[in-house]
Short mmCIF file of C-alpha atoms in Angstrom, two decimals:
data_model
loop_
_atom_site.label_atom_id
_atom_site.label_comp_id
_atom_site.label_asym_id
_atom_site.label_seq_id
_atom_site.Cartn_x
_atom_site.Cartn_y
_atom_site.Cartn_z
CA MET A 1 -7.41 30.41 -15.45
CA LEU A 2 -7.21 29.05 -11.84
CA THR A 3 -3.98 29.95 -10.07
CA ILE A 4 -3.67 27.37 -7.28
CA THR A 5 -1.56 28.63 -4.23
CA GLU A 6 -1.86 25.75 -1.79
CA PHE A 7 -3.98 22.69 -1.00
CA GLU A 8 -4.88 20.02 1.43
CA VAL A 9 -6.07 16.48 0.73
CA GLN A 10 -7.36 13.74 2.81
CA GLU A 11 -9.07 10.33 2.03
CA ILE A 12 -12.82 10.23 2.97
CA ASN A 13 -13.45 7.12 5.11
CA ASP A 14 -16.64 5.25 3.76
CA PRO A 15 -16.98 2.31 6.35
CA PHE A 16 -20.20 1.17 4.86
CA GLY A 17 -19.00 1.13 0.94
CA ILE A 18 -21.88 3.09 -0.18
CA VAL A 19 -20.06 4.83 -3.05
CA GLU A 20 -17.88 2.87 -5.42
CA GLY A 21 -13.93 3.84 -5.65
CA THR A 22 -12.04 5.97 -3.09
CA ARG A 23 -13.13 9.47 -2.32
CA TYR A 24 -10.88 12.36 -1.42
CA GLU A 25 -11.53 15.75 -0.07
CA PHE A 26 -9.53 18.84 -1.29
CA GLN A 27 -9.37 22.02 -0.02
CA ILE A 28 -7.68 24.13 -2.68
CA VAL A 29 -6.57 27.79 -2.17
CA ILE A 30 -7.03 29.81 -5.37
CA ASP A 31 -5.62 33.56 -6.15
CA PRO A 32 -8.20 34.97 -8.89
CA GLU A 33 -7.43 38.20 -10.50
CA GLU A 34 -8.90 41.21 -9.03
CA ASP A 35 -11.26 41.56 -12.01
CA ASP A 36 -12.54 38.15 -11.82
CA GLU A 37 -16.00 37.73 -10.01
CA LEU A 38 -14.48 35.12 -7.74
CA TYR A 39 -11.98 37.50 -6.30
CA SER A 40 -12.22 38.42 -2.54
CA GLU A 41 -9.74 40.41 -0.45
CA ASN A 42 -10.27 37.59 2.24
CA GLY A 43 -9.26 34.99 -0.18
CA VAL A 44 -11.01 32.11 -1.70
CA TYR A 45 -10.81 28.40 -1.59
CA ILE A 46 -12.40 25.49 -3.24
CA ARG A 47 -13.70 22.36 -1.36
CA VAL A 48 -13.74 19.42 -3.73
CA ILE A 49 -15.04 15.97 -3.42
CA TYR A 50 -13.11 13.63 -5.89
CA ARG A 51 -13.71 10.10 -6.79
CA ALA A 52 -10.86 7.83 -7.73
CA ASP A 53 -12.33 4.82 -9.59
CA GLU A 54 -11.25 4.09 -12.89
CA PRO A 55 -12.92 4.78 -15.38
CA LYS A 56 -15.43 6.78 -13.38
CA ASP A 57 -12.49 9.30 -11.84
CA GLY A 58 -13.75 12.99 -11.39
CA ILE A 59 -15.17 15.55 -9.38
CA ILE A 60 -18.26 14.63 -7.48
CA LYS A 61 -18.96 18.09 -6.06
CA TYR A 62 -17.28 21.21 -5.55
CA ASP A 63 -18.20 24.53 -3.42
CA LEU A 64 -16.32 27.91 -3.32
CA TYR A 65 -15.91 29.69 -0.09
CA GLU A 66 -14.39 32.88 1.18
CA LYS A 67 -11.18 32.04 3.12
CA VAL A 68 -11.23 34.06 6.27
CA THR A 69 -15.10 34.11 6.85
CA GLU A 70 -15.94 30.76 5.75
CA LYS A 71 -18.80 32.32 3.67
CA TYR A 72 -20.16 30.17 1.00
CA LEU A 73 -19.85 31.67 -2.52
CA ASP A 74 -22.73 31.01 -4.85
CA PHE A 75 -20.56 30.70 -8.18
CA ASP A 76 -19.91 27.94 -10.90
CA LEU A 77 -16.64 27.59 -12.35
CA GLU A 78 -16.17 27.83 -16.05
CA GLU A 79 -15.40 24.65 -17.82
CA ASP A 80 -11.95 25.34 -18.60
CA GLU A 81 -11.39 25.98 -14.85
CA LEU A 82 -13.23 22.85 -13.79
CA ALA A 83 -10.82 20.99 -16.24
CA VAL A 84 -7.85 22.50 -14.42
CA LEU A 85 -9.26 21.66 -11.31
CA GLU A 86 -10.21 17.94 -12.07
CA THR A 87 -6.52 17.57 -13.59
CA PHE A 88 -4.99 18.90 -10.45
CA CYS A 89 -7.02 16.56 -8.22
CA LYS A 90 -6.27 13.68 -10.23
CA GLU A 91 -2.45 14.27 -10.08
CA HIS A 92 -2.36 14.92 -6.42
CA ILE A 93 -4.08 11.95 -5.18
#
């Protein structure tokens, strides 16, 4: 389960209208348990690109990073974690 501790969100400007809908970039800090493979003493955040365009709302892309070092973490979220993340984004745009 994802425990979200803080986040930032901003609308992404698309001056050419290449992608339908409005896109947002989220930086979501999570607090994984110590026995979780995502855990890092330096903290972890998820960078999410989210599209708001009914009925095509959803996550376009996400990446995980170590918070202090900005190191990319090559992990995929589980389906239930991804569902929590998508719901969170939808509720905070």
